[in-house]
Structures are given as structure tokens and as C-alpha cells.
Amino acid sequence: MNIWLVLNLSGGLAVFLYGMVVMNENIIQSAGNKLKTLLMKLTGGRFKGFLTGLGITSVVQSSSAVTVMEVGLVGAGLMTFYQSLAVTMGAEVGTTVTAQLIAFRITQYALLITAVGFFPHLIAKSKKIKNIFGTILGFGFLFLGMAIMSDALKPLRSYQPFLDLMTRVESPVIGILVGLIFTLIIQSSSATSGIVVAMAISGTITLPQAIPLNLGASIGTSITAFLGSLALNREAKRAAYAHTVSQTIGVFIVFLIMMIPHGTSNLWQEFCIWFTRAIIGTDDLARQIAMAHTLMPVLRTLIVLPVLPLFAKVMLLMFPSKADEVPFGPKHITEELLDTPFALEKARLEIIHQMEITKCMLDALPACFHKETRSDVGCEQVSLTDIKVDVLRKVIVEYLSKVGQRRNLAEGESKEEISLLYISNDIEAIGDIVDKNILPLAQKMLSLKLAFSLDGWHEIMALHQRMMNNYDNMLRAFGKNDLSLAKVVAEEKVMFAKFENELRLKHIERLHSGIKETSETSAIHIDLIEQYKRINSYIASIGYAMLYEV
């Protein structure tokens, strides 16, 4: 054993983890909100939730990424604690796909996959295309890292101190602790299980040594969701704790089975060997290790999923709900109101609810950009709030459509219904601008450690305040059906555009004077004031819709 082995092994692990980061970043950038919405929509029952968690994690290749999203949705009230449990179980099975792919020797195609991803990613102009091939590039790096580690580990087959160490790992308790600690450090069970399979391919590990390491990794991976929940509410923390408890239950079940002697080994080891031979028709060690890694969460799911309501009750006893922890949904509209004279008025109240939630998003924007208060967690909370806006818009549109179908509306009511549809869509558009256009600017400033100049910051805040004043006027005008105030809101569009243009000129003056912060943030500054202008245009459009009931 020499320094080059350590360096090659470390480098291989770095390439693997970097590949996972690249893959996850590109998937999240191209489909992050879609994945969150999918998680939220496809979790009606325990079996559907399980399949959703399994499917998404199989694509993302990170149960940590999925459970962090899930914990965020629970914390925002967009997913119930009970729904999150089934998703977690599916994610825990899905994350074992990495080890299965490595065991199939896909690592031999790592360079080809990397090339297929790299060159299109390099020349692509479309962000969507870049993200697609960036995902493939990350996938290639992932397997390239595994190939490097597998080659680096081969000399250890004859290194006696290492062989003595691995003999100790055969003890289930020690092996589980080693796998747990290693996974806590690198925060990726896929990396741990991948290394274990790579060791099998290089001939440096046995099945009795591999199984406890992967069991420890299964518990260690839950730490990411736990850390992600620390800044969230009690409901989100409960979901993260449940992830850890669920994994521990599965490991404990397998541990008990391992205590049952069978032949020259134990019942669990013999079962994994038999299952691999029966399903795949091979005695390949890497396949056996990967299958054992998959069978643990599958066995736990078969035991826990049928009694999931009981498991949820136990977790609720350990971490009781508070009065303010209720699932998110509409407050004012129900199916029973469709045929009543109050149907449109209730829709109006629900739109006010939608407006108030969007106002919370807008109020949170300064904190996302200020260098003393900005954080990834803050941006993520604003992004999750946009999902609430989208949920309400969908419910409101469906409700208003049914009102138009089931009731014979008078001409004035028909115009009001159409106007309400326009207004709800405009509110959703405002939320989308924040989520898809403004938050990426905040995250870019955070990642690059940039800050606006003092004058630039004051101007952004002046623009923000002017936009918020118009939004507040719109909210009051809509709530009180005040047409004179609605006219003020609509006319502010022209005045706001003039003010925005003045700020552009001031920014250019500072740019010419050579202020460092102005130069560094120029593109972001100009883009941000453009997005504020777009938001105000939608606010003015709502005022116009109130005046003319378009």
C-alpha cells in the first residue's frame, strides 16, 4: 500500500461525488419544481406514494435529494406527514439502483457516457439541452469515479493489514458502525454502497463484510434529510425523524435475521445468495452484494407499508402535532358551494387567499438578496410558497369552470367569472416570475458571494417598495371592489416603467464610474429590475380586469 493508492482512491471518490452533484444539479435545474409538484400530486395513497418515491429516486439517484424535497413539502404543508412516509420508503429502495448498475459493470462504459454528455453540453445553447446532457455527463462521472476506485483497490487484495481490518468488519455491529460513520461523513449512501460493490469487483471484500457496511450506510443516509429539516417546522422535522426510524427498523430486522445461523454463514446471507441465483442466475459476488443492499429496504417495506397508519400514529405520539400544523389547501371554496348564490363570492375570497400567499413571496425577496440574510433555505421556502400559489390557481380555475357549467349565469356574473379567471392566472404568473426568474438571480449572488453597491441596493429596495405599494393597492381594491383604486393600480404601469428606466440610467452612471460592486452585479441588477417591471405589469393588468371585467 502506498500514497498513490490513497490518492487514486480519494480521486475516484471525488469524481463519483462530483458526478452525483452535477447530475442532481442539472436534474433539479431542469425539473426541480416539476419533481416537487409530482411528489405532491402522486402521493394520494401509500402504494402510489411508494411508487412515486421509487420512480423519482431511481432517476435522481439520490434518496437524500428526494427526502430533502419531501421534508420541505411537508414543512410547507403541501404534503401530509402520512403521505411522506410512503414516499420515503420508495426513495430508500430507489437509491439502491446505483449499486445495481455498478454491479452490472456499467463502469466499463463510463468514458463513453462522459463523452456523450460532455460535447453536446459544451456546444448547446439551450439551457434545457444543456441540463439534459449535463445530467448524462454527471452520470458518466459517477461511473468513472467508480471505475477509478475499483482499479485503485486491486492492490489491497494482498495487503495483510487491510485484510485483517476487513475481517473485523465481518462482525455485524462493527460493520454497521463503519458504514454509518463513513456515510455520515460523505453524506451519500450511494457512494458507500458503490464503493462496496467496486471492492467486490476488485476482489477486496466478501459478502459477510459487505452486508453490514451497506446496512450502516442505509442509516447514515438519513442524516441529510435531518439536517435539511433543522431550519423548518415541527412537521418537517417529524418527517426527517421518521426517515431515520424507518431505516433503523429495516436494519434491525435484517440484523435479527443475520443472528440466525444457516449452514456455514447466516440466514440472511444465504437468502441473498439464493435470491440472486434464482432471479439473475449468477453467483457473481458484486451482484449478490447489490441484491442484498436492495433486499433490505424491500423487506422493510413489505413489513411496514401494510401497517403504515400504525407507524404514523407511533411517530405522532413521539412527536405530537401542534394546532397550526394543517395541510395546505383552499380555505373558502368547496363542491357544495357550486350551486349556491355565493359561489362567485367564495371564489373571490379564495383569490384573495391566493393574493395574500403571493404577497408573502414578494415580501420575502429582499431577505433573499441582502448579504446578511440570504440563504439557500430562505430561497427554497419562497420557491415552495409558489407551489401553494399554483395549487390554489388550479383549484380556483376548476371551481370557476364548474360554476359556469352548472349555473345559468346572468351576463354580469358571466363577465365576473371570466374576470376572476384572468386575475387568478395573473397572480400565478407573478409567483412564477419570482420562482423561475428572480430566485435564480438571488441564488447566483449567493453562490458567487456578490453584493449590490449601497446605492444599487437602495434603488432595488425603492423599486421593490413601489411595486409592493401597488400590490397592496391592488389587494385592497380587489377585496373591497374599489374601482377608483383599481384605476390607480392600472395607471401605475406607465409611471412604474418611467421610474424603472430612471434606475437603469443611474445604474449605468455608476457602471461608468467604475464601482466594483456595480460592475460585478450589473447583469443581475438589470435583470432584477426588469422582473420587477414584469410583476408590476401583471398587477396593473389585474386593476384593468377589475375595471373592464375582460
XYZ file of C-alpha atoms in Angstrom:
550
model
C 0.000 0.000 0.000
C 1.412 3.420 -0.959
C 0.450 7.054 -1.293
C -0.657 6.590 -4.907
C -3.315 4.097 -3.883
C -4.698 6.571 -1.356
C -4.604 9.406 -3.900
C -6.272 7.312 -6.621
C -8.937 6.117 -4.214
C -9.586 9.667 -2.977
C -9.654 10.987 -6.525
C -12.091 8.290 -7.607
C -14.402 9.120 -4.703
C -14.156 12.828 -5.579
C -15.075 12.133 -9.228
C -18.005 9.949 -8.100
C -19.373 12.567 -5.696
C -18.823 15.349 -8.225
C -20.730 13.313 -10.793
C -23.625 12.958 -8.377
C -23.588 16.718 -7.694
C -23.517 17.544 -11.436
C -26.297 15.066 -12.169
C -28.527 16.286 -9.339
C -27.938 19.977 -10.134
C -28.897 19.520 -13.781
C -31.965 17.453 -12.935
C -33.107 19.960 -10.315
C -32.499 22.930 -12.662
C -34.470 21.336 -15.479
C -37.222 19.676 -13.475
C -36.876 20.725 -9.819
C -40.327 22.266 -9.422
C -41.864 19.590 -11.630
C -40.422 16.933 -9.340
C -41.792 18.721 -6.273
C -45.205 19.051 -7.903
C -45.066 15.402 -8.951
C -44.210 14.365 -5.404
C -47.122 16.399 -4.124
C -49.673 15.172 -6.672
C -48.833 11.465 -6.787
C -48.937 10.703 -3.089
C -52.654 10.113 -2.522
C -52.260 6.570 -1.174
C -49.468 4.611 0.437
C -48.773 2.396 -2.616
C -48.886 5.318 -5.043
C -46.577 7.290 -2.733
C -44.156 4.359 -2.561
C -44.026 4.041 -6.360
C -43.564 7.828 -6.699
C -40.593 7.848 -4.314
C -39.137 4.786 -6.044
C -39.519 6.248 -9.533
C -38.151 9.718 -8.810
C -35.192 8.428 -6.773
C -34.319 5.908 -9.492
C -33.968 8.878 -11.869
C -32.303 11.347 -9.496
C -30.102 8.596 -7.976
C -30.194 10.254 -4.557
C -32.637 9.397 -1.808
C -31.216 12.354 0.123
C -32.276 14.802 -2.621
C -35.778 13.327 -2.741
C -36.246 13.213 1.032
C -34.993 16.803 1.385
C -37.621 17.871 -1.194
C -40.197 15.788 0.627
C -39.322 17.290 4.030
C -39.613 20.779 2.506
C -43.067 19.974 1.100
C -44.195 18.632 4.475
C -42.835 21.722 6.197
C -44.764 23.933 3.780
C -47.964 21.989 4.384
C -48.076 20.782 0.766
C -47.718 17.132 1.734
C -49.012 15.416 4.855
C -46.698 13.573 7.207
C -48.520 10.322 6.435
C -48.011 10.769 2.678
C -44.300 11.414 3.186
C -43.752 8.050 4.880
C -44.612 6.002 1.782
C -42.522 8.299 -0.434
C -39.547 7.805 1.887
C -39.826 4.039 1.667
C -39.916 4.197 -2.126
C -36.883 6.524 -2.140
C -34.938 4.106 0.054
C -35.465 1.306 -2.469
C -34.765 3.615 -5.429
C -31.392 4.711 -4.098
C -30.081 1.129 -4.331
C -30.262 1.329 -8.135
C -26.760 2.871 -8.215
C -25.205 -0.233 -6.677
C -27.180 -2.458 -9.047
C -25.900 -0.557 -12.103
C -22.298 -0.706 -10.883
C -22.650 -4.457 -10.282
C -23.707 -4.821 -13.931
C -20.202 -3.479 -14.840
C -21.601 -0.343 -16.492
C -18.406 1.338 -15.243
C -16.624 -0.035 -18.337
C -18.722 2.383 -20.425
C -18.008 5.359 -18.131
C -15.781 7.231 -20.600
C -18.275 6.736 -23.424
C -21.138 8.065 -21.276
C -18.970 11.015 -20.195
C -18.172 11.866 -23.821
C -21.823 11.584 -24.863
C -22.722 14.084 -22.149
C -19.774 16.455 -22.398
C -19.610 17.506 -26.039
C -23.328 18.348 -26.542
C -23.285 20.095 -23.147
C -20.288 22.152 -24.285
C -21.818 23.409 -27.549
C -25.528 23.530 -26.633
C -27.104 26.996 -26.465
C -30.448 25.971 -24.992
C -30.449 25.751 -21.207
C -32.819 22.798 -21.365
C -30.493 20.860 -23.694
C -27.506 21.761 -21.503
C -29.295 20.360 -18.460
C -30.183 17.125 -20.257
C -26.622 16.434 -21.386
C -25.271 17.799 -18.098
C -27.249 15.032 -16.393
C -25.674 12.435 -18.712
C -22.236 13.973 -18.045
C -22.774 13.648 -14.290
C -23.908 10.062 -14.799
C -20.666 9.358 -16.682
C -18.541 10.972 -13.945
C -20.352 8.856 -11.376
C -19.343 5.607 -13.058
C -15.897 6.902 -13.999
C -15.241 7.542 -10.307
C -16.321 4.012 -9.501
C -14.014 2.591 -12.186
C -11.058 4.553 -10.765
C -11.792 3.323 -7.236
C -12.196 -0.275 -8.385
C -8.787 -0.206 -10.086
C -7.193 1.552 -7.102
C -8.464 -1.101 -4.696
C -6.972 -4.121 -6.507
C -3.547 -3.979 -4.740
C -5.349 -4.357 -1.397
C -6.152 -7.982 -2.244
C -2.703 -8.946 -0.991
C -2.211 -6.250 1.683
C -2.433 -8.118 5.004
C -3.241 -5.148 7.341
C -6.212 -4.330 5.130
C -7.340 -7.966 5.086
C -7.114 -8.063 8.892
C -9.208 -4.880 9.101
C -11.862 -6.312 6.787
C -12.030 -9.448 8.928
C -13.162 -7.262 11.844
C -15.849 -5.708 9.641
C -17.444 -9.170 9.361
C -18.796 -8.516 12.843
C -22.267 -7.057 12.070
C -22.108 -4.410 14.791
C -18.661 -3.139 13.767
C -19.525 -3.255 10.070
C -22.753 -1.307 10.587
C -20.925 1.346 12.625
C -18.182 1.716 9.989
C -20.753 2.062 7.184
C -22.782 4.513 9.260
C -19.822 6.748 10.125
C -18.429 6.751 6.579
C -21.839 7.675 5.134
C -22.304 10.422 7.719
C -19.019 11.916 6.559
C -19.666 11.850 2.809
C -23.498 12.121 3.127
C -24.194 9.650 0.338
C -25.286 6.057 0.836
C -24.976 5.584 -2.925
C -21.260 6.371 -2.663
C -20.793 3.922 0.214
C -22.695 1.107 -1.486
C -20.958 1.901 -4.772
C -17.534 1.626 -3.128
C -18.533 -1.679 -1.548
C -19.591 -3.071 -4.944
C -16.385 -1.683 -6.506
C -14.414 -3.534 -3.809
C -16.233 -6.720 -4.776
C -15.323 -6.205 -8.439
C -11.676 -5.684 -7.451
C -11.758 -8.751 -5.179
C -11.090 -6.934 -1.879
C -14.281 -7.708 0.051
C -16.546 -10.649 0.853
C -20.331 -10.848 1.179
C -20.256 -11.151 5.019
C -18.128 -7.986 5.131
C -20.201 -6.054 2.601
C -23.666 -6.588 4.070
C -23.050 -4.796 7.430
C -21.315 -1.872 5.675
C -24.342 -1.298 3.448
C -26.697 -1.636 6.422
C -24.801 1.154 8.191
C -24.936 3.261 5.028
C -28.735 2.877 4.961
C -28.999 4.573 8.364
C -26.306 7.163 7.629
C -28.062 8.494 4.533
C -30.977 9.776 6.630
C -28.732 12.455 8.161
C -29.083 14.705 5.074
C -32.853 14.978 5.419
C -32.423 15.523 9.161
C -30.005 18.420 8.596
C -32.336 19.852 5.951
C -35.199 19.884 8.450
C -33.407 21.805 11.214
C -34.499 25.207 9.903
C -38.058 24.012 9.225
C -41.113 23.462 11.406
C -42.018 20.554 13.663
C -43.930 18.729 10.929
C -40.868 18.726 8.661
C -38.615 17.549 11.496
C -41.038 14.702 12.205
C -40.803 13.586 8.553
C -36.989 13.609 8.777
C -37.002 11.681 12.076
C -39.378 9.134 10.538
C -36.855 8.582 7.743
C -34.183 7.671 10.292
C -36.552 5.454 12.310
C -37.739 3.704 9.142
C -34.189 2.926 8.025
C -33.247 1.745 11.511
C -36.238 -0.608 11.607
C -35.139 -2.204 8.329
C -31.540 -2.597 9.522
C -32.713 -4.080 12.842
C -34.928 -6.636 11.067
C -32.025 -7.764 8.876
C -29.683 -7.760 11.870
C -32.006 -10.186 13.690
C -32.124 -12.448 10.624
C -28.324 -12.375 10.473
C -28.241 -13.748 14.010
C -29.898 -16.962 12.786
C -27.193 -19.486 11.781
C -27.639 -21.302 8.474
C -25.011 -23.663 7.107
C -21.603 -22.053 7.343
C -22.980 -18.482 7.484
C -26.354 -16.970 8.464
C -29.913 -16.990 7.158
C -29.816 -13.501 5.585
C -26.577 -14.128 3.706
C -27.810 -17.475 2.384
C -31.128 -15.925 1.367
C -29.346 -13.176 -0.623
C -27.176 -15.773 -2.383
C -30.215 -17.915 -3.202
C -32.280 -14.933 -4.370
C -29.524 -13.627 -6.663
C -29.046 -17.074 -8.162
C -32.803 -17.600 -8.628
C -33.607 -14.166 -10.112
C -30.458 -13.349 -12.110
C -28.916 -16.796 -12.461
C -25.450 -15.893 -11.247
C -23.120 -16.378 -8.279
C -21.263 -13.153 -9.035
C -20.233 -11.508 -5.749
C -20.925 -7.934 -6.910
C -24.452 -8.938 -7.931
C -25.010 -10.623 -4.551
C -23.856 -7.524 -2.653
C -26.030 -5.196 -4.750
C -29.027 -7.506 -4.328
C -28.535 -7.680 -0.554
C -28.446 -3.872 -0.492
C -31.760 -3.719 -2.371
C -33.469 -6.511 -0.432
C -33.196 -4.745 2.953
C -35.474 -1.769 2.104
C -37.733 -4.107 0.088
C -38.165 -6.416 3.101
C -38.734 -3.453 5.419
C -41.350 -2.051 3.015
C -43.186 -5.401 2.855
C -43.395 -5.394 6.651
C -44.052 -1.700 7.382
C -46.110 -0.483 4.379
C -49.211 -2.586 5.230
C -49.186 -1.170 8.783
C -48.154 2.357 7.761
C -51.114 4.021 9.559
C -49.937 2.407 12.822
C -46.349 3.533 12.182
C -47.608 7.073 11.562
C -49.564 7.028 14.839
C -46.474 5.924 16.754
C -44.425 8.746 15.215
C -47.200 11.230 16.041
C -47.167 10.022 19.654
C -43.401 10.588 19.764
C -43.672 13.986 18.028
C -47.236 15.318 18.535
C -48.765 17.787 16.079
C -49.470 21.368 17.028
C -52.679 23.232 16.336
C -51.198 25.230 13.438
C -49.960 22.140 11.574
C -52.670 21.602 8.979
C -52.282 20.501 5.338
C -52.426 23.309 2.812
C -55.490 23.727 0.640
C -58.311 26.128 -0.317
C -59.992 27.943 2.570
C -63.213 29.182 1.026
C -64.391 27.054 -1.915
C -65.947 23.576 -1.838
C -68.080 21.472 -4.179
C -71.131 22.167 -2.002
C -70.966 25.900 -2.840
C -71.151 25.471 -6.628
C -74.940 25.697 -6.866
C -75.386 28.487 -4.331
C -75.760 32.237 -4.966
C -72.473 32.733 -3.075
C -70.358 30.670 -5.497
C -68.602 33.616 -7.173
C -68.143 35.498 -3.920
C -66.417 32.486 -2.396
C -64.153 32.271 -5.452
C -63.291 35.940 -4.914
C -62.326 35.178 -1.295
C -60.140 32.278 -2.440
C -58.362 34.552 -4.911
C -57.683 36.969 -2.051
C -56.178 33.989 -0.232
C -54.023 33.348 -3.318
C -53.023 37.035 -3.417
C -52.032 37.018 0.272
C -49.777 33.993 -0.206
C -48.152 35.622 -3.236
C -47.625 38.768 -1.156
C -45.651 36.633 1.323
C -43.380 35.567 -1.559
C -42.837 39.176 -2.603
C -42.244 40.332 0.982
C -39.506 37.698 1.344
C -37.488 38.828 -1.694
C -35.296 41.490 -0.002
C -34.066 38.900 2.520
C -33.080 36.616 -0.378
C -30.772 39.300 -1.814
C -29.371 41.028 1.276
C -25.894 39.722 2.054
C -26.651 39.431 5.787
C -29.902 37.450 5.494
C -29.753 35.494 2.229
C -29.597 31.692 2.325
C -30.473 28.617 0.266
C -33.094 27.704 2.865
C -34.779 31.105 2.507
C -34.888 30.820 -1.291
C -36.240 27.280 -1.044
C -39.063 28.410 1.246
C -40.089 31.096 -1.239
C -39.994 28.513 -4.032
C -42.224 26.158 -2.049
C -44.665 29.011 -1.484
C -45.029 29.312 -5.266
C -46.324 25.745 -5.329
C -49.094 26.865 -2.964
C -50.000 29.647 -5.391
C -50.093 27.127 -8.245
C -52.257 24.744 -6.222
C -54.811 27.454 -5.467
C -54.871 28.649 -9.057
C -55.655 25.098 -10.257
C -58.424 24.699 -7.673
C -59.902 28.139 -8.459
C -59.910 27.571 -12.230
C -61.597 24.182 -11.857
C -64.133 25.646 -9.431
C -64.997 28.629 -11.656
C -65.293 26.365 -14.696
C -67.807 24.196 -12.838
C -69.726 27.300 -11.738
C -70.064 28.325 -15.391
C -71.168 24.836 -16.399
C -73.653 24.147 -13.624
C -75.259 27.518 -13.147
C -77.127 29.674 -15.642
C -75.114 32.826 -15.035
C -76.502 36.267 -15.793
C -74.472 38.470 -18.138
C -72.859 40.373 -15.260
C -71.999 37.147 -13.422
C -70.541 35.620 -16.581
C -68.245 38.650 -17.022
C -67.248 38.423 -13.359
C -66.413 34.722 -13.723
C -64.146 35.440 -16.714
C -62.544 38.362 -14.889
C -61.809 36.150 -11.861
C -60.179 33.548 -14.109
C -57.908 36.219 -15.613
C -56.991 37.588 -12.209
C -56.136 34.175 -10.719
C -53.919 33.422 -13.710
C -52.149 36.791 -13.337
C -51.434 36.072 -9.672
C -49.957 32.714 -10.621
C -47.821 34.455 -13.267
C -46.411 36.764 -10.583
C -45.476 33.756 -8.457
C -43.819 32.100 -11.446
C -41.714 35.199 -12.150
C -40.474 35.130 -8.581
C -39.730 31.408 -8.636
C -38.315 30.969 -12.123
C -36.672 34.344 -12.786
C -35.917 36.198 -9.548
C -34.879 33.395 -7.171
C -32.184 32.108 -9.599
C -30.672 35.614 -9.502
C -30.605 35.515 -5.694
C -29.053 32.047 -5.711
C -26.430 33.183 -8.216
C -25.454 36.119 -5.996
C -25.283 33.786 -3.003
C -23.121 31.183 -4.747
C -20.761 33.822 -6.170
C -20.728 35.819 -2.914
C -21.748 39.014 -4.720
C -23.434 42.069 -3.232
C -25.036 45.173 -4.698
C -23.377 48.538 -4.158
C -25.023 50.588 -1.425
C -26.707 52.922 -3.919
C -27.705 49.977 -6.095
C -29.270 48.201 -3.125
C -31.229 51.307 -2.104
C -32.543 51.652 -5.658
C -33.610 47.997 -5.792
C -35.397 48.458 -2.478
C -37.092 51.634 -3.737
C -38.323 49.716 -6.781
C -39.419 46.830 -4.572
C -41.321 49.148 -2.257
C -43.052 50.891 -5.148
C -44.105 47.534 -6.565
C -45.350 46.395 -3.131
C -47.346 49.615 -2.691
C -49.097 48.929 -5.981
C -49.644 45.301 -4.986
C -51.192 46.395 -1.671
C -53.435 48.835 -3.524
C -54.474 46.029 -5.878
C -55.239 43.733 -2.941
C -57.360 46.398 -1.229
C -59.106 47.344 -4.467
C -59.962 43.717 -5.208
C -61.075 42.960 -1.656
C -63.381 45.986 -1.470
C -64.252 46.065 -5.200
C -62.966 49.660 -5.194
C -62.910 50.700 -8.865
C -61.334 54.089 -8.207
C -58.376 52.389 -6.509
C -58.281 49.793 -9.303
C -57.820 52.661 -11.751
C -54.837 53.905 -9.719
C -53.362 50.387 -9.882
C -53.824 50.153 -13.654
C -52.348 53.622 -14.304
C -49.276 52.870 -12.212
C -47.946 50.722 -15.079
C -46.782 53.767 -17.052
C -45.351 55.570 -14.009
C -43.556 52.443 -12.847
C -41.942 51.977 -16.271
C -40.615 55.573 -16.133
C -39.215 55.006 -12.641
C -37.607 51.711 -13.730
C -35.967 53.487 -16.680
C -34.557 56.173 -14.361
C -32.987 53.472 -12.215
C -31.416 51.850 -15.273
C -29.755 55.159 -16.186
C -28.450 55.639 -12.624
C -27.031 52.110 -12.693
C -25.244 52.825 -15.983
C -23.771 56.018 -14.482
C -22.356 54.026 -11.563
C -21.087 51.421 -14.015
C -19.177 54.135 -15.907
C -17.712 55.437 -12.650
C -16.025 52.048 -12.098
C -17.675 50.960 -8.837
C -16.589 47.344 -8.285
C -19.875 46.031 -6.833
C -21.839 47.675 -9.659
C -19.647 46.027 -12.271
C -19.861 42.595 -10.629
C -23.649 42.658 -10.259
C -24.583 44.635 -13.375
C -26.283 41.812 -15.294
C -28.178 40.683 -12.197
C -29.174 44.252 -11.325
C -30.596 44.979 -14.794
C -32.385 41.624 -14.960
C -33.870 42.111 -11.497
C -35.416 45.488 -12.226
C -36.801 44.037 -15.463
C -38.503 41.263 -13.479
C -39.987 43.840 -11.076
C -41.334 45.671 -14.102
C -42.966 42.466 -15.339
C -44.546 41.823 -11.941
C -45.962 45.335 -11.829
C -47.387 44.858 -15.325
C -49.369 41.874 -14.049
C -50.526 43.895 -11.030
C -51.724 46.658 -13.355
C -53.414 44.033 -15.526
C -55.471 42.936 -12.519
C -56.577 46.526 -11.980
C -57.553 46.694 -15.655
C -59.509 43.410 -15.373
C -61.457 44.833 -12.427
C -62.335 47.990 -14.352
C -63.474 46.364 -17.570
C -64.232 42.764 -16.491
C -62.400 41.343 -19.513
